[in-house]
Coordinates of C-alpha atoms and ligand atoms in Angstrom, one line a residue:
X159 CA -8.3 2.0 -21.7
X160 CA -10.8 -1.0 -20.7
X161 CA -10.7 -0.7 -16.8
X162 CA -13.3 -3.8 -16.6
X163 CA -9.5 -5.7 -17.4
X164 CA -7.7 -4.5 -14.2
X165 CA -8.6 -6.7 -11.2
X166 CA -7.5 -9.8 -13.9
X167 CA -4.7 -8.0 -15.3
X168 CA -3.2 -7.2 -12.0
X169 CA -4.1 -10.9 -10.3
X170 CA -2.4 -12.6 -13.6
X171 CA 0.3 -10.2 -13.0
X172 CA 0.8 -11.1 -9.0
X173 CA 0.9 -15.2 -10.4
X174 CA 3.4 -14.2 -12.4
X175 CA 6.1 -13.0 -10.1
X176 CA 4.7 -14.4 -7.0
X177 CA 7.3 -17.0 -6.8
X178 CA 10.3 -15.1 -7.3
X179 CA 12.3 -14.9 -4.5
X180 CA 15.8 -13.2 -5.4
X181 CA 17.2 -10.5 -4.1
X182 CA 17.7 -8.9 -0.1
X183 CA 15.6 -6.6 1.6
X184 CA 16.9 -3.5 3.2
X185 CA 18.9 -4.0 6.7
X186 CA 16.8 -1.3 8.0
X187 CA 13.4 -3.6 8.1
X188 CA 15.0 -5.9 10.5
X189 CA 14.3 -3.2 13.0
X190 CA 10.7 -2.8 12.0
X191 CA 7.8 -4.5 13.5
X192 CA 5.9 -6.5 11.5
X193 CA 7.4 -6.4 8.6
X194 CA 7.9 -9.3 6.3
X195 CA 10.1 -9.7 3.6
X196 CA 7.9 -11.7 0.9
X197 CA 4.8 -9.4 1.1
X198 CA 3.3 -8.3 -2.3
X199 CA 1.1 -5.7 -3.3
X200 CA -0.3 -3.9 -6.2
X201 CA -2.9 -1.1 -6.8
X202 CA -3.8 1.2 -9.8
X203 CA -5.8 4.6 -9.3
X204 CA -6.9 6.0 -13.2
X205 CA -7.0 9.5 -13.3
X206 CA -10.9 9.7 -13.5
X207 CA -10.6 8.1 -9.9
X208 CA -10.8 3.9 -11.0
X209 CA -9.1 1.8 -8.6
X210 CA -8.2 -1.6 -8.2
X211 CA -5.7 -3.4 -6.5
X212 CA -4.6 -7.5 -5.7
X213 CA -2.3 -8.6 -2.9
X214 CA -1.3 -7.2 0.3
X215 CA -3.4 -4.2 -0.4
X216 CA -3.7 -3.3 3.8
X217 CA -0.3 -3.1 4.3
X218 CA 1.4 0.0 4.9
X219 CA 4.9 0.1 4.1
X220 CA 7.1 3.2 4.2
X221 CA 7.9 5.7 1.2
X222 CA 11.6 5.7 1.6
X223 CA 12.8 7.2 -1.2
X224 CA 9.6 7.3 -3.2
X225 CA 9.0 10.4 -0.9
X226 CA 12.2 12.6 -2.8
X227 CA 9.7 12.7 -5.7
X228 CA 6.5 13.6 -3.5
X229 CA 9.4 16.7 -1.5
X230 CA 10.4 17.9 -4.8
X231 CA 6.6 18.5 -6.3
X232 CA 5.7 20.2 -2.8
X233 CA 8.8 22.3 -2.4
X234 CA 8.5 23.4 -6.3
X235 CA 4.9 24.3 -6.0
X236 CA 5.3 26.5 -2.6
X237 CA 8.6 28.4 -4.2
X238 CA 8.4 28.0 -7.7
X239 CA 10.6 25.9 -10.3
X240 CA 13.7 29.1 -10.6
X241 CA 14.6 29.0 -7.0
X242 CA 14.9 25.3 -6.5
X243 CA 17.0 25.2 -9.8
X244 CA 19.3 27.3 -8.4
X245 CA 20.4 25.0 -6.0
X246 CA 19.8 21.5 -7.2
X247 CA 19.4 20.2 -11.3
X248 CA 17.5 18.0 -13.1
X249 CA 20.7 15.6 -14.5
X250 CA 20.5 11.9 -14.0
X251 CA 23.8 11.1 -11.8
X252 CA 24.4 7.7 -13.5
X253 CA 26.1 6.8 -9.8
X254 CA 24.3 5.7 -6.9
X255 CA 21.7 6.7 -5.1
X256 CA 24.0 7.5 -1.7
X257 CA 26.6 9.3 -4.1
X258 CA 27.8 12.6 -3.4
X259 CA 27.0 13.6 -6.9
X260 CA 27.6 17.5 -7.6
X261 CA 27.3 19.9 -10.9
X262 CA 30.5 21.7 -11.7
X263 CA 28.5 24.4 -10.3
X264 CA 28.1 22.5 -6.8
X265 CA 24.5 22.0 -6.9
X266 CA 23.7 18.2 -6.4
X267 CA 23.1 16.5 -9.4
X268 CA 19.0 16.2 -8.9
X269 CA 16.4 16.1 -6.4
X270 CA 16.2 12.3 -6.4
X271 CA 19.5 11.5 -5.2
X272 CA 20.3 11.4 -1.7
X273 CA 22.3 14.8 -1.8
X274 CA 19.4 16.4 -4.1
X275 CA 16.6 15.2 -2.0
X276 CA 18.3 16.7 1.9
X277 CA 19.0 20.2 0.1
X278 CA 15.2 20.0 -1.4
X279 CA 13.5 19.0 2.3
X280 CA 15.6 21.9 3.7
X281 CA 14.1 24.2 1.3
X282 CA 10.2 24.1 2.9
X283 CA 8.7 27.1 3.5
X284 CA 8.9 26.3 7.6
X285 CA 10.1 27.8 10.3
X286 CA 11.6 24.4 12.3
X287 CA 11.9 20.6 11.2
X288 CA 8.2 19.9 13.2
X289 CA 6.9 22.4 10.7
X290 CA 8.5 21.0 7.8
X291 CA 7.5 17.4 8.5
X292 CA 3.6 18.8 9.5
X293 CA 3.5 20.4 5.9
X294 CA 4.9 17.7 4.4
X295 CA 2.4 14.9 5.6
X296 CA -0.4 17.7 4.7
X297 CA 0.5 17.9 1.5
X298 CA 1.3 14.2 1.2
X299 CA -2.4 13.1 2.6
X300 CA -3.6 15.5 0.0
X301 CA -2.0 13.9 -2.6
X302 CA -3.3 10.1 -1.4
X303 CA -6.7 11.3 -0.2
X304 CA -6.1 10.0 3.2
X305 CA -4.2 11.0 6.5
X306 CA -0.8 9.6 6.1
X307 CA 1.7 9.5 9.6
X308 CA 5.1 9.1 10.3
X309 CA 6.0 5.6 11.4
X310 CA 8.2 5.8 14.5
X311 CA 9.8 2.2 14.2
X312 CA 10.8 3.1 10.6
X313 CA 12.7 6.5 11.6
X314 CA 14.2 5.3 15.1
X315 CA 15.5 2.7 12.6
X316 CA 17.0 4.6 9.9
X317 CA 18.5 7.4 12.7
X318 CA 20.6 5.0 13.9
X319 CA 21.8 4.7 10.0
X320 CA 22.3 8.3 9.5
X321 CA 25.7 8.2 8.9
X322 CA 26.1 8.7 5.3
X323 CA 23.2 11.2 4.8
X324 CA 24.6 13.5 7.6
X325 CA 27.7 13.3 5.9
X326 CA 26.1 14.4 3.0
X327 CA 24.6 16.7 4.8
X328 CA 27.8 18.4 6.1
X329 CA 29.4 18.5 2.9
X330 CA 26.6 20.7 1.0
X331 CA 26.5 22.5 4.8
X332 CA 30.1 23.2 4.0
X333 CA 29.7 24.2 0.8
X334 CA 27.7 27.1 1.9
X335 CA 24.5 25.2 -0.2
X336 CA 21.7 24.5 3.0
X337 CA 20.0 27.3 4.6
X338 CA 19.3 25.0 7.9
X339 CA 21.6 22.9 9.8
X340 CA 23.1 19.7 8.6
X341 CA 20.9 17.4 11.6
X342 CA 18.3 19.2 11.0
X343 CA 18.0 18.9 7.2
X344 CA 18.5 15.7 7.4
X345 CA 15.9 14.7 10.3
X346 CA 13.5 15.5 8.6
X347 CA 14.7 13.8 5.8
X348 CA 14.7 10.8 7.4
X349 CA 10.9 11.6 8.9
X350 CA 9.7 11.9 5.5
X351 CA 11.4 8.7 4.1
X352 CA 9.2 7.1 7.2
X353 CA 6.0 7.9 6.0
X354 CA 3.7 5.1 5.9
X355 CA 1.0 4.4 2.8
X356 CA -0.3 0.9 1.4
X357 CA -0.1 0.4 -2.3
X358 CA -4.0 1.1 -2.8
X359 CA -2.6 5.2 -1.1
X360 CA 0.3 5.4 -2.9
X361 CA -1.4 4.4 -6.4
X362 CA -3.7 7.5 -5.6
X363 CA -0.6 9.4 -4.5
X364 CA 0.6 9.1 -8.9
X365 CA -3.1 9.0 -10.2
X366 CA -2.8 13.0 -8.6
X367 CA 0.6 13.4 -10.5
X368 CA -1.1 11.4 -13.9
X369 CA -3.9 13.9 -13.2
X370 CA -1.8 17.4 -13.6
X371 CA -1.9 17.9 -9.8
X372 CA -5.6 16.8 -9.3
X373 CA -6.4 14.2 -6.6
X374 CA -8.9 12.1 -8.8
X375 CA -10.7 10.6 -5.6
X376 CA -11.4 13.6 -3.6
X377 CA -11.3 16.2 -6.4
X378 CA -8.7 18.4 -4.9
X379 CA -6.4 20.3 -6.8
X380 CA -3.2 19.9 -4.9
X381 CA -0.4 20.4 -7.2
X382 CA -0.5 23.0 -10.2
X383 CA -0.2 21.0 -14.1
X384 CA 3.1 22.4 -14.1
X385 CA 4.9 21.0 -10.9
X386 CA 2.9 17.5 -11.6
X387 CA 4.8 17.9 -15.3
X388 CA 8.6 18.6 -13.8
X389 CA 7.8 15.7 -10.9
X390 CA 7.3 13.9 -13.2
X391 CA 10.2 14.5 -15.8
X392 CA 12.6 13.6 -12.7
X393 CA 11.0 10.3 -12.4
X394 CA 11.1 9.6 -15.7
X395 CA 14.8 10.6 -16.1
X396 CA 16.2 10.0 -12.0
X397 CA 13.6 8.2 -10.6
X398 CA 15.1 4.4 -10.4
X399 CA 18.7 5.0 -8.6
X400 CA 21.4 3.9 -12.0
X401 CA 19.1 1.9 -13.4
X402 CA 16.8 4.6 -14.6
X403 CA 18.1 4.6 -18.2
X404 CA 17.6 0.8 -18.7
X405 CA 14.0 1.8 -17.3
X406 CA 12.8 4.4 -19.0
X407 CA 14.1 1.9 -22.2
X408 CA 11.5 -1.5 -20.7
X409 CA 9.3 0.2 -18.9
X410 CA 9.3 3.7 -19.8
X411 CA 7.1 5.4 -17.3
X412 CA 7.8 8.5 -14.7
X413 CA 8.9 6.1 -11.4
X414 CA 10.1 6.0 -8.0
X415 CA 11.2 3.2 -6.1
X416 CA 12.4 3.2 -2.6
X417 CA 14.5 0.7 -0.5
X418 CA 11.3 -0.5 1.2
X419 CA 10.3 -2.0 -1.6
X420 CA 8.0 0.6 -3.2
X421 CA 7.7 1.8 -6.6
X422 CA 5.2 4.5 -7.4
X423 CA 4.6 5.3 -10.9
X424 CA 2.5 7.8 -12.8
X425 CA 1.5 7.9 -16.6
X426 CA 0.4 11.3 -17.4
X427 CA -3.2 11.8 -18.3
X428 CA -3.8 8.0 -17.6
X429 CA -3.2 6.2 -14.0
X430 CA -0.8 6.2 -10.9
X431 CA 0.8 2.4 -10.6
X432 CA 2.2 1.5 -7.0
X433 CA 3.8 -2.1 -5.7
X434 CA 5.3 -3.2 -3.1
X435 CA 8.0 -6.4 -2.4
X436 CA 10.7 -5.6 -0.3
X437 CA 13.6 -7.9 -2.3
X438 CA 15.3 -5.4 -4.1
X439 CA 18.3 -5.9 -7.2
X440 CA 21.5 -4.7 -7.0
X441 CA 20.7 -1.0 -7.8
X442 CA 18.2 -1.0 -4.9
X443 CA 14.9 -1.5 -6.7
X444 CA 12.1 -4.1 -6.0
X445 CA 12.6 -7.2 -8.0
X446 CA 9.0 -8.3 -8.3
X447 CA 8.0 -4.6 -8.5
X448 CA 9.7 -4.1 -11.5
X449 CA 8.5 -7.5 -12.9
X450 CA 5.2 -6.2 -12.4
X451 CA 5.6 -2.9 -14.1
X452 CA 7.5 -4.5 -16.8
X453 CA 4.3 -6.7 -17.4
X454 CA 1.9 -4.0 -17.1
X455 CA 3.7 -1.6 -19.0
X456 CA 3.5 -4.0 -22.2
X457 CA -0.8 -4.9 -21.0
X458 CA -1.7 -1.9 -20.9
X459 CA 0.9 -0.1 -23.5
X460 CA 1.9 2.3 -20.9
X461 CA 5.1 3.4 -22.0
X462 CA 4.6 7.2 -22.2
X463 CA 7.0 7.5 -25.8
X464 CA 5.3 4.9 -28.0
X465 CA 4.2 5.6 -31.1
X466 CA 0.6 7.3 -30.5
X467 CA 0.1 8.9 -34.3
X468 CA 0.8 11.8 -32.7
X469 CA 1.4 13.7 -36.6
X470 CA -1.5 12.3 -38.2
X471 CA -3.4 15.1 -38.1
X472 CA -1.0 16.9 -40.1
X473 CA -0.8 13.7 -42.3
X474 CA -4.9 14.3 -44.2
X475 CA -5.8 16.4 -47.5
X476 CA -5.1 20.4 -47.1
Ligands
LIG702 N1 16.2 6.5 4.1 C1 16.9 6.0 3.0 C2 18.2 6.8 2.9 O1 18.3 7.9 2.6 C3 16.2 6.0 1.8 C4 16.9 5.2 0.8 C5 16.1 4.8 -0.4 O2 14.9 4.5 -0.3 O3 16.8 4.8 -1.4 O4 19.3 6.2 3.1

């Protein structure tokens, strides 16, 4: 890939969907200090450590949901891929994000739903919700190479719309499925939706995934090959509420978006991609954003099932 292209590419990128202005932000930033609806950011991290970024590259915006990928890959990597399985799958829910969506079995559907993503926070290694949140944020400034916090504003904001995730939260409490209290689980749920990065972090954040688990700036190994691989096959298959079909069709790489307007992707063995515009579609992903992975995905042929030749050598003379 010809990196010298990627401050151009991504400038001619930002002209292009600069102007559009459709689609409503989330309610919740109305409670957020300085927040402004029309910002626009993009950044791309290669997984030998490139980086370039145009936009509003300073400022931070929270993970939202982009953090249910980020849980997953921590929790799978401190207790291993067979014990999270047995209580939450890897099936797309085709139904929204909110959506009590359950196996047969009762397991929520996958960890990137809202259901999937409360049972997988309460399944940290930690003895109390200050715990779980402190080895979250270690693991998650591991992954973007910087010290990442928990943005007050954002979580005083989205407590007072708990409703429908402690709900949630109660039902798989119910159903004998969390091993911590419903308000619990889903405090710190909400503390690491609230976690701030700017695109420039959060591009390094999927460059580590891209990389099989290896932070390309700092050279840290924080996630084993394997749990960067089944993050990544959620994304892929989950990762854009019930859209993610239609996505994996245009864009077609490993994704998260979240209703601040972020979308994090990661194409393995090549680059993270973040953006940021907080006007989301219908489903509840970032208009621009996906403009902008749309566009970049057919620059820079990033669709992770294309055609690569991958038989040829089996193709030559005996
Ligand atoms: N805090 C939000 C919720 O769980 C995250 C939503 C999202 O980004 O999809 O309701």
């Amino acid at each position: 890939m010809d990196t010298t292209r990627f401050d151009d590419d991504l400038r001619a990128m930002l002209d292009e969907v600069e102007s559009d202005r459709r689609g409503e932000p989330s309610d919740y930033l109305e409670d957020v200090a300085g927040q402004h609806v029309d910002g626009l950011a993009v950044a791309v991290c290669t997984v030998d450590g490139h980086q370039a970024a145009a936009g509003e590259t300073e400022h931070a915006f929270a993970l939202q949901s982009v953090s249910k990928a980020l849980t997953y890959a921590v929790v799978l990597q401190e207790i291993g891929l067979d014990h999270v399985l047995e209580d939450v799958g890897v099936e797309p829910s085709g139904e929204s994000f909110n959506h009590l969506s359950l196996h047969d079995d009762g397991r929520p559907c996958n960890p990137l739903i809202n259901a999937g993503a409360i049972l997988v926070h309460s399944l940290l290694p930690a003895g109390d919700e200050d715990e779980r949140t402190a080895l979250l944020l270690r693991r998650y400034s591991a992954l973007a190479g910087v010290e990442l916090e928990v943005c007050e504003d954002v979580l005083d904001a989205e407590r007072t719309r708990a409703d429908r995730n402690l709900g949630l939260a109660h039902l798989l409490a119910d159903a004998g499925r969390l091993p911590i209290s419903a308000r619990e689980a889903v405090a710190g749920y909400l503390a690491q939706c609230s976690v701030l990065v700017t695109a420039p972090q959060l591009a390094v954040m999927g460059a580590t995934l891209a990389a099989g688990g290896t932070n390309p700036v700092t050279g840290e190994r924080v996630l084993d090959e394997w749990v960067a691989q089944q993050a990544m096959s959620v994304m892929l298959t989950c990762g854009m509420y019930d859209a993610s079909g239609q996505w994996v069709a245009e864009v077609g790489v490993p994704a998260k978006s979240g209703v601040s307007g972020a979308l994090l992707g990661a194409v393995p063995g090549a680059l993270g991609l973040a953006t940021w515009s907080p006007r989301l579609d219908e489903q509840g992903n970032s208009r621009r954003g996906i403009g902008l992975f749309e566009g970049l995905s057919a620059r820079w042929d990033l669709h992770v099932l294309q055609h690569r030749g991958a038989l040829r050598g089996l193709s030559g003379p005996r």
